[in-house]
PDB file of C-alpha atoms in Angstrom:
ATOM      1  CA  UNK A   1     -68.672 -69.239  12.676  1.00  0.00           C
ATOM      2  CA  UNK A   2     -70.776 -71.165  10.113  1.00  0.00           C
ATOM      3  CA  UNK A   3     -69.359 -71.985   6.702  1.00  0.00           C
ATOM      4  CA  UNK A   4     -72.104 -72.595   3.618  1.00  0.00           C
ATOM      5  CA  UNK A   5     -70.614 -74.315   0.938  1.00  0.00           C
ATOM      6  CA  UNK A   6     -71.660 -74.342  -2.847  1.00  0.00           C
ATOM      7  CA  UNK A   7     -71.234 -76.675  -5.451  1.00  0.00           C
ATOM      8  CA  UNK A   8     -70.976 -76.389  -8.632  1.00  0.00           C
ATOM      9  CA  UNK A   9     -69.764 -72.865  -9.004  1.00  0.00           C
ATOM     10  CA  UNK A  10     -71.209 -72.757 -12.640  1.00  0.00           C
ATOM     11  CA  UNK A  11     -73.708 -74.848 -14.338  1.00  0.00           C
ATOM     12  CA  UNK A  12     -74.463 -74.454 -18.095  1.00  0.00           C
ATOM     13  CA  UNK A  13     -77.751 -75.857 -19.451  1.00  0.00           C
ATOM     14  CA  UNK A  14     -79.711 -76.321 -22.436  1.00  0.00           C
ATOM     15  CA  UNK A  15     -83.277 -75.607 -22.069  1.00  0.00           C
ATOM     16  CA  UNK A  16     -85.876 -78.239 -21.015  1.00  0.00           C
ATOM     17  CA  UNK A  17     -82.534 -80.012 -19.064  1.00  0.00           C
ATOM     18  CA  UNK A  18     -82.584 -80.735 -15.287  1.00  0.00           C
ATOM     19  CA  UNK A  19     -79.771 -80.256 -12.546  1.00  0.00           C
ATOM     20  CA  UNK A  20     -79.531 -80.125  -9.029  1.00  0.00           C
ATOM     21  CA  UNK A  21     -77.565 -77.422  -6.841  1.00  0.00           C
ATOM     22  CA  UNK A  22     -76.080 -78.713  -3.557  1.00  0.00           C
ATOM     23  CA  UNK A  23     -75.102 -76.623   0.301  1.00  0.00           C
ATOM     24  CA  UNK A  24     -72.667 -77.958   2.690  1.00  0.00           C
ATOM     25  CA  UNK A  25     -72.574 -76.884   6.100  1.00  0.00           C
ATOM     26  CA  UNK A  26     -69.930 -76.647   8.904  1.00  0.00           C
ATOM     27  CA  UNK A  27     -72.646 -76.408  11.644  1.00  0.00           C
ATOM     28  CA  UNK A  28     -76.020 -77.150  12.578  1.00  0.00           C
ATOM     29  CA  UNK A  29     -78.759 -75.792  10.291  1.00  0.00           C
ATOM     30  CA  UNK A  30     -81.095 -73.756  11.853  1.00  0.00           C
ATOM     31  CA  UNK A  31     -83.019 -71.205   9.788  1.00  0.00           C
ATOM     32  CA  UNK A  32     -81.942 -72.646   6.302  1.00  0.00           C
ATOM     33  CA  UNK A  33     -82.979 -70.711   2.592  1.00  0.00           C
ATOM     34  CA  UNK A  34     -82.446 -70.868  -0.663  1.00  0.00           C
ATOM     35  CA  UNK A  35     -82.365 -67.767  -3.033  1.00  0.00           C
ATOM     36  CA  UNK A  36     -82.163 -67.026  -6.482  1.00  0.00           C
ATOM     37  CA  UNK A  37     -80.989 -63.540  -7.830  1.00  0.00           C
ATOM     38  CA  UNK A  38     -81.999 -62.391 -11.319  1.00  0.00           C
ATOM     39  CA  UNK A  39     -79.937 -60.297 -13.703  1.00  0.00           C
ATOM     40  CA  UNK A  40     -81.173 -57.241 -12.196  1.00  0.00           C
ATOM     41  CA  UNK A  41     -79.904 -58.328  -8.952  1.00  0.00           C
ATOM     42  CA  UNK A  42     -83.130 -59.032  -7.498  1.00  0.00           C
ATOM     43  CA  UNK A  43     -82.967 -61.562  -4.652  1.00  0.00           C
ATOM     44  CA  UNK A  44     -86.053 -63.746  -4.581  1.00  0.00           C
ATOM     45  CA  UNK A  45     -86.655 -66.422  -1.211  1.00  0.00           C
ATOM     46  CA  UNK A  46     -87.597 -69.560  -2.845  1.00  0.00           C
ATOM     47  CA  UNK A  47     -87.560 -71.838   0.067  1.00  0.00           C
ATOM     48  CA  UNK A  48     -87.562 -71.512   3.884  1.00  0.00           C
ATOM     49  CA  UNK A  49     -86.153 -75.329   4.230  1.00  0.00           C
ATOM     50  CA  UNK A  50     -84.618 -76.128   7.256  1.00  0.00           C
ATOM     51  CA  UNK A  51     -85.680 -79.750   7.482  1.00  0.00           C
ATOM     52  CA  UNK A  52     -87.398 -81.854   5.250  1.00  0.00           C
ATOM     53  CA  UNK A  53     -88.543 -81.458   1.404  1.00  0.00           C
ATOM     54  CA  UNK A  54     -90.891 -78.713  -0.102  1.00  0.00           C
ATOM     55  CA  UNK A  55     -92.113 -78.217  -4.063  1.00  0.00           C
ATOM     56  CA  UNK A  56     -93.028 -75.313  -5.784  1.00  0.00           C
ATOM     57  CA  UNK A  57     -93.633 -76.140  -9.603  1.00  0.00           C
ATOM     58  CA  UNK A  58     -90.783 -76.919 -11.210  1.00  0.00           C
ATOM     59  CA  UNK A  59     -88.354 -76.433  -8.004  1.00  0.00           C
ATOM     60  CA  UNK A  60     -87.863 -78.630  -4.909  1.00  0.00           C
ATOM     61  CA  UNK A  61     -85.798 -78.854  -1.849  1.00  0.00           C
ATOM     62  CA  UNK A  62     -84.622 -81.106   0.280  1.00  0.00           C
ATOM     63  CA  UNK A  63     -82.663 -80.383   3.524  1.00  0.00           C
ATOM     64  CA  UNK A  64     -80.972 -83.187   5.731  1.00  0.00           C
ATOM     65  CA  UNK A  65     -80.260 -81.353   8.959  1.00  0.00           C
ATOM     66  CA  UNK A  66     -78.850 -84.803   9.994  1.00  0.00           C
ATOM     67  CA  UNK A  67     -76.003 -84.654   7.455  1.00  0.00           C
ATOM     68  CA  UNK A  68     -75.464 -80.922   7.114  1.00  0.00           C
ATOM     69  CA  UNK A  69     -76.810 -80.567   3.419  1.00  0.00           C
ATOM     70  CA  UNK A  70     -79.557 -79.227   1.074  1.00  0.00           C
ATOM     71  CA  UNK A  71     -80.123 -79.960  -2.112  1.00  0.00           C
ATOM     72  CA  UNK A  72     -82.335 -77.933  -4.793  1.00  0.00           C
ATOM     73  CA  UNK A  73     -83.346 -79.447  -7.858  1.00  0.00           C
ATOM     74  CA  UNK A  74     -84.598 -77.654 -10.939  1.00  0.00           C
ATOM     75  CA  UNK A  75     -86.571 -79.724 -13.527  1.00  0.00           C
ATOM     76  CA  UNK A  76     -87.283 -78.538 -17.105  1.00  0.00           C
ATOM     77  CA  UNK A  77     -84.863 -75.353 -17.016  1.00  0.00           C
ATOM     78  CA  UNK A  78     -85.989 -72.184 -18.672  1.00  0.00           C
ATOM     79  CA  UNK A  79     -84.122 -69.409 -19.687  1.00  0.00           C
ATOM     80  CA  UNK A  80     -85.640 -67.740 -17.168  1.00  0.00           C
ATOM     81  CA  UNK A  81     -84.605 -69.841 -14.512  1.00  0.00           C
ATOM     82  CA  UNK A  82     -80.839 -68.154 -15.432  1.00  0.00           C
ATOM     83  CA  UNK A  83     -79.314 -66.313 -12.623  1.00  0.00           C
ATOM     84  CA  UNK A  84     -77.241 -66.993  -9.355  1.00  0.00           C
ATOM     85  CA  UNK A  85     -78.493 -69.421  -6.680  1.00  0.00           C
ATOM     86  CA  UNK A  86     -77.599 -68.744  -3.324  1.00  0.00           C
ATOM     87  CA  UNK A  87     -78.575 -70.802  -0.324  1.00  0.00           C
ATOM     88  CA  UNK A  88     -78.005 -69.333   3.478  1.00  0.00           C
ATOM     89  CA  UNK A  89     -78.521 -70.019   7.143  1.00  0.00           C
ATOM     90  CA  UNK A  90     -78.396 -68.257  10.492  1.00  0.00           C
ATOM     91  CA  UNK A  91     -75.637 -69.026  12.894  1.00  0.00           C
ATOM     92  CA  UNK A  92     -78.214 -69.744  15.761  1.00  0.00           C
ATOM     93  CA  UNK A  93     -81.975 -69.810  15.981  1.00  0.00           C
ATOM     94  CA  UNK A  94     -83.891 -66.433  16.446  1.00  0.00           C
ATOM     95  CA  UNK A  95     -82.093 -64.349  14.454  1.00  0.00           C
ATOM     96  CA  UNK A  96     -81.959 -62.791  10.903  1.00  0.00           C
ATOM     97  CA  UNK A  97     -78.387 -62.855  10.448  1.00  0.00           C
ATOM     98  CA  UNK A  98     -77.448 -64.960   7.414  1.00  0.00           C
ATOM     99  CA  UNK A  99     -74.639 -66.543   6.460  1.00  0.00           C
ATOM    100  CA  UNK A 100     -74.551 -66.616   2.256  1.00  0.00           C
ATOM    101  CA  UNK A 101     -72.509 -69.388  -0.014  1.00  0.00           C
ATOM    102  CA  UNK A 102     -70.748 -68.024  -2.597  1.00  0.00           C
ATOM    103  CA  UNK A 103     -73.841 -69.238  -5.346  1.00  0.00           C
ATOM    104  CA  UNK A 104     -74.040 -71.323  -8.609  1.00  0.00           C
ATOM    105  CA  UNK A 105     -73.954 -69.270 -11.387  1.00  0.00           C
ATOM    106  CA  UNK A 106     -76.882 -70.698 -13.528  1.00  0.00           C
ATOM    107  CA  UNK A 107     -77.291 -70.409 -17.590  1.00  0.00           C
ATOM    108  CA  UNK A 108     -79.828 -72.042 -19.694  1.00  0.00           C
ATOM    109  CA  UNK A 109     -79.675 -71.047 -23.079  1.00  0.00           C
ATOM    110  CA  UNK A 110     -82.906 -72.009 -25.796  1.00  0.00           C
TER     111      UNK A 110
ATOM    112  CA  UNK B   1     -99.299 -56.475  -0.081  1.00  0.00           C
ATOM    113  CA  UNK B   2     -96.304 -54.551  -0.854  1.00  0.00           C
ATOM    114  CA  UNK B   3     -92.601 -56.078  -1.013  1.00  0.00           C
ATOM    115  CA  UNK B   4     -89.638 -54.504   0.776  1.00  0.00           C
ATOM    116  CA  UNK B   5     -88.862 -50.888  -0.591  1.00  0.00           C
ATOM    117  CA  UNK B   6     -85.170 -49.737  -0.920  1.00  0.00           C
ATOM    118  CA  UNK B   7     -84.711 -45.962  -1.729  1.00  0.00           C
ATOM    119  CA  UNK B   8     -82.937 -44.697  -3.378  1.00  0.00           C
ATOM    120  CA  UNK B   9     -82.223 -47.308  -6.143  1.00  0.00           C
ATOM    121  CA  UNK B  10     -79.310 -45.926  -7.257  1.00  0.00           C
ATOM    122  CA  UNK B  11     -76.388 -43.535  -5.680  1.00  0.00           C
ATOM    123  CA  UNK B  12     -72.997 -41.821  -6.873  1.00  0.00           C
ATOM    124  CA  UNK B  13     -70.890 -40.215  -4.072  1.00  0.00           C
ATOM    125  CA  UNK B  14     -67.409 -39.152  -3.945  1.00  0.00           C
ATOM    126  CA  UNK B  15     -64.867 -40.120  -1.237  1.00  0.00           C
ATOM    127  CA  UNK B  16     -64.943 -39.031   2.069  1.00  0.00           C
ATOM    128  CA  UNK B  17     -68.836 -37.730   1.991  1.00  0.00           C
ATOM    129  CA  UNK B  18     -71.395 -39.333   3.653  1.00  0.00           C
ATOM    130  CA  UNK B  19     -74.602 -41.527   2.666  1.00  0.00           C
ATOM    131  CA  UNK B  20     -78.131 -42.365   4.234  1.00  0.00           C
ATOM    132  CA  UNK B  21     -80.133 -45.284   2.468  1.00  0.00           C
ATOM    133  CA  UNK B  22     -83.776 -46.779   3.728  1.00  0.00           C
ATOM    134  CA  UNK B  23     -85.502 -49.992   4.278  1.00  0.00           C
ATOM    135  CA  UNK B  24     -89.631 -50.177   4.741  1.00  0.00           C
ATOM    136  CA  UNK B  25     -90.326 -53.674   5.614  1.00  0.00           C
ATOM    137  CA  UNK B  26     -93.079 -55.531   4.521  1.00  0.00           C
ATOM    138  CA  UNK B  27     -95.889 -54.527   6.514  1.00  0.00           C
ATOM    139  CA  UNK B  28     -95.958 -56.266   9.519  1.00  0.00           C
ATOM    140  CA  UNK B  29     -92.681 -57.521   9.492  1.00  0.00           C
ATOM    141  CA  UNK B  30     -90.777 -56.341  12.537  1.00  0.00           C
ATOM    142  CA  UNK B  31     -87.177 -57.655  11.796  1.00  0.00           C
ATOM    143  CA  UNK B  32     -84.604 -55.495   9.183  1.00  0.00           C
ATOM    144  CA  UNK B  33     -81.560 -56.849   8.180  1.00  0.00           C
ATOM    145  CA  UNK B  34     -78.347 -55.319   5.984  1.00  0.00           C
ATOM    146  CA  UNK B  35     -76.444 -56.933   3.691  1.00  0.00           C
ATOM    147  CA  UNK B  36     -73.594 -55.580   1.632  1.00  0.00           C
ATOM    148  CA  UNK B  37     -72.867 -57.744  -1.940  1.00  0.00           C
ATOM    149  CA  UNK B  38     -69.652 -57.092  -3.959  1.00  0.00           C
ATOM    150  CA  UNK B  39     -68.002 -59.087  -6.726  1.00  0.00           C
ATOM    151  CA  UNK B  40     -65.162 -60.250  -4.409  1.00  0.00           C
ATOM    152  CA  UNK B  41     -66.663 -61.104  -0.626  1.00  0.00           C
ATOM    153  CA  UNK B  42     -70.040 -61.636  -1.782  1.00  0.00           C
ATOM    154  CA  UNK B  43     -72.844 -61.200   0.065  1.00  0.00           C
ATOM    155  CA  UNK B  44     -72.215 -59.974   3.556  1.00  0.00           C
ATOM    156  CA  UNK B  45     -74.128 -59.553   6.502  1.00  0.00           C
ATOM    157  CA  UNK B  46     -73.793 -55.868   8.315  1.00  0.00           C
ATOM    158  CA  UNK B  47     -77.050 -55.625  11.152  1.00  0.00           C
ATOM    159  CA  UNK B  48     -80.269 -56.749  11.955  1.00  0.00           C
ATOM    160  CA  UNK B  49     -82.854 -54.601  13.684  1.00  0.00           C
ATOM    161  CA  UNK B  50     -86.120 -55.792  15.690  1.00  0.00           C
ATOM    162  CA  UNK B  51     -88.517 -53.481  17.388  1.00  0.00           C
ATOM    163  CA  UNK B  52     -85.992 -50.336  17.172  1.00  0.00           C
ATOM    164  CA  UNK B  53     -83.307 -52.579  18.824  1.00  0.00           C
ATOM    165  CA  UNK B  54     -80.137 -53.827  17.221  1.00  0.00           C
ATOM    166  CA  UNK B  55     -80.012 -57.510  17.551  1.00  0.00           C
ATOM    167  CA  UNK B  56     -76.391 -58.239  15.386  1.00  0.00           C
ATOM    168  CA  UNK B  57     -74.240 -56.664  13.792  1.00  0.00           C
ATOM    169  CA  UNK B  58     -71.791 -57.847  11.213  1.00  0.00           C
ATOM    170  CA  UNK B  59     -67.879 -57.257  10.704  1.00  0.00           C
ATOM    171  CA  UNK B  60     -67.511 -54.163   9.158  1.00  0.00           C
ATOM    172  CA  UNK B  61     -66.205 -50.844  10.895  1.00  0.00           C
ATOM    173  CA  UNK B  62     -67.737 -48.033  12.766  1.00  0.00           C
ATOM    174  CA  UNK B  63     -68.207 -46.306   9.488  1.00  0.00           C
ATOM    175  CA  UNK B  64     -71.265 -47.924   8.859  1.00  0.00           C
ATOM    176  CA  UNK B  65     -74.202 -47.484  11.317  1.00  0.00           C
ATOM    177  CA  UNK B  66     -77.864 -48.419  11.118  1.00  0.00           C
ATOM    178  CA  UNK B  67     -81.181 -47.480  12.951  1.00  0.00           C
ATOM    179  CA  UNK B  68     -84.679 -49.262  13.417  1.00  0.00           C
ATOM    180  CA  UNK B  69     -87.667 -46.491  13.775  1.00  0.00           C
ATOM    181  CA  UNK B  70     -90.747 -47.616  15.752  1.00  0.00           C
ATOM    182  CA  UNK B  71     -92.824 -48.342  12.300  1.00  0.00           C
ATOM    183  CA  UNK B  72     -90.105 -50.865  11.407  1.00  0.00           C
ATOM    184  CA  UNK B  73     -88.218 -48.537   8.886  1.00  0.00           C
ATOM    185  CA  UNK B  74     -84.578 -48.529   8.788  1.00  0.00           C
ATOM    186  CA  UNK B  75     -81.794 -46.479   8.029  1.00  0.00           C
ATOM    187  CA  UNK B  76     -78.178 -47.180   7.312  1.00  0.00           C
ATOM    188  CA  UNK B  77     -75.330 -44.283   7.156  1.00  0.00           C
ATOM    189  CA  UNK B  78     -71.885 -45.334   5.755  1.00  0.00           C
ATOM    190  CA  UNK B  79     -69.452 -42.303   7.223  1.00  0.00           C
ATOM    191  CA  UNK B  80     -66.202 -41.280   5.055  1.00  0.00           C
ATOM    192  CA  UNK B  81     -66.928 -43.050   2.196  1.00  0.00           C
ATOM    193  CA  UNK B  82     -64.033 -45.249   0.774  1.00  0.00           C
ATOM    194  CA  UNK B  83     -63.777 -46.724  -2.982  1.00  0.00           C
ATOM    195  CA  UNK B  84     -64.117 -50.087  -1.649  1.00  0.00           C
ATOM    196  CA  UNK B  85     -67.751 -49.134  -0.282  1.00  0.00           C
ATOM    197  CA  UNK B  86     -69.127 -49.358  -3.510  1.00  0.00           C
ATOM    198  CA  UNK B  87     -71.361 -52.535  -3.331  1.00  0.00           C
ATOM    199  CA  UNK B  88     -75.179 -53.561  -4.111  1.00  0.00           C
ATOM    200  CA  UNK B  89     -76.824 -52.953  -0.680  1.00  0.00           C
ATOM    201  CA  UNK B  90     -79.749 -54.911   0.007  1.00  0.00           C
ATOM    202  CA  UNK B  91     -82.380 -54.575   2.848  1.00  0.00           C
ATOM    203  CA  UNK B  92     -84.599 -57.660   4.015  1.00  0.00           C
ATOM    204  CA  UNK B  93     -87.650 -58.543   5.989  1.00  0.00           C
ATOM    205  CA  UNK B  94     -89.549 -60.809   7.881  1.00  0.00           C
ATOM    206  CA  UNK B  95     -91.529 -61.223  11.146  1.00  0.00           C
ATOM    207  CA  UNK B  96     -89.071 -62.156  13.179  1.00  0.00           C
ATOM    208  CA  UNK B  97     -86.330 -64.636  12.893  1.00  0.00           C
ATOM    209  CA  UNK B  98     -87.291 -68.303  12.536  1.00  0.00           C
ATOM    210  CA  UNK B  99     -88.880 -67.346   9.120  1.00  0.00           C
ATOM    211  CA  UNK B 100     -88.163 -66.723   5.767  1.00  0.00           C
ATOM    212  CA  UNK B 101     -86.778 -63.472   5.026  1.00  0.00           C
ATOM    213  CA  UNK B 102     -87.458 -61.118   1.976  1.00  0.00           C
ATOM    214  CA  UNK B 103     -85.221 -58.628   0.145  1.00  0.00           C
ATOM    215  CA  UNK B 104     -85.665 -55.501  -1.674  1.00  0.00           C
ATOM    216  CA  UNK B 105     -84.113 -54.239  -5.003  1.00  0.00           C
ATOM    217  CA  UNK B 106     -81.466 -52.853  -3.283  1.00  0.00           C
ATOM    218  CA  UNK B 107     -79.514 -49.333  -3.402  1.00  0.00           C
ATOM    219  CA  UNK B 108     -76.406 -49.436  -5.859  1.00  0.00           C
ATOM    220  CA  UNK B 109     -73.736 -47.340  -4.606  1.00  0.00           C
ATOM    221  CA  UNK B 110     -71.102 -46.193  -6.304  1.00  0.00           C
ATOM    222  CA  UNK B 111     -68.080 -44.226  -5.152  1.00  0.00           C
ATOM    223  CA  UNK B 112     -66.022 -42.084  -7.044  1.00  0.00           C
TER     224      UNK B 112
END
């Protein structure tokens, strides 16, 4: 089945510093997303990316279906931005059933 | 419009009983999907529902078992509960696949 890949595992920041998160796949990307869960646990969609590049303040994606790869970029980190980032796809089109990296642990301290 | 509701939020059973959790989807949203998270595997998937029917189903055993009622909620049942059940279950959402799905709080189980 379909292997997602994340890199780094961990990613210390100051605040107000940038960094970009990266997902490796083994197979075609089909219903591609990136997630970020708080430290409550909560898991929030912040992109439904499977081609192409999308901005939503101070976060952006890019997916290359071509190459098997998306790439999320956070600009200006705030502590709040602190969490686990997981990105995900679907084996095949039509379904719900996604296949989770293992994350990048995320810290920004002030 | 309301977000996906997970009840209850929190559990504590002891080995060998039995638990129910539910999912209501955003309304609207006719596909449910399970996922179990743990420390060590992560976040797995266990089933996805649309319009009552089970459309996949993950690798776990026959222990766990889910349903999809005809307003879109869902119920999962984990049978003879084991020490190693005790995860951070989450429930999502969406339309229908093809779109960006969206996840509950969750229901933190813990067995004893």
């Amino acid at each position: 089945g379909i292997q997602v890949e994340q890199s780094p595992p961990d990613l210390i920041l100051q605040e107000g510093a940038n960094s970009t998160l990266r997902c490796n796949f083994s197979d075609s990307v089909n219903n591609l997303q990136w997630f970020h869960q708080n430290p409550w646990g909560q898991l929030i969609n912040l992109f439904y990316i499977p081609s192409g590049t999308k901005q939503n303040g101070r976060l952006s994606a890019t997916t290359v279906a071509t190459e098997r790869y998306s790439l999320l970029y956070i600009s200006s980190s705030q502590t709040t931005d602190s969490g686990v980032y997981f990105c995900a796809d679907s084996a095949q089109l039509n379904t719900d059933k996604l296949i989770f990296g293992t994350g990048t642990r995320l810290q920004v301290f002030p | 419009k309301a977000g996906v509701t997970q009840t209850p939020r929190y559990l504590i059973k002891t080995r060998g009983q039995q638990v129910t959790l539910s999912c209501s989807p955003i309304s609207g949203h006719r596909s449910v999907s399970w996922y179990q998270q743990t420390p060590g595997q992560g976040l797995q998937f266990l089933f996805e529902y649309f319009s009552e029917t089970q459309r996949n189903k993950g690798n776990f055993p026959g222990r766990f078992s889910g349903r999809q009622f005809s307003n879109s909620r869902s119920e999962m049942n984990v049978s003879t509960l084991e020490l190693g059940d005790s995860a951070l279950y989450l429930c999502a959402s969406s339309p229908d696949g093809n779109q960006p799905q969206h996840f509950g709080d969750g229901t933190r189980l813990s067995i004893l």
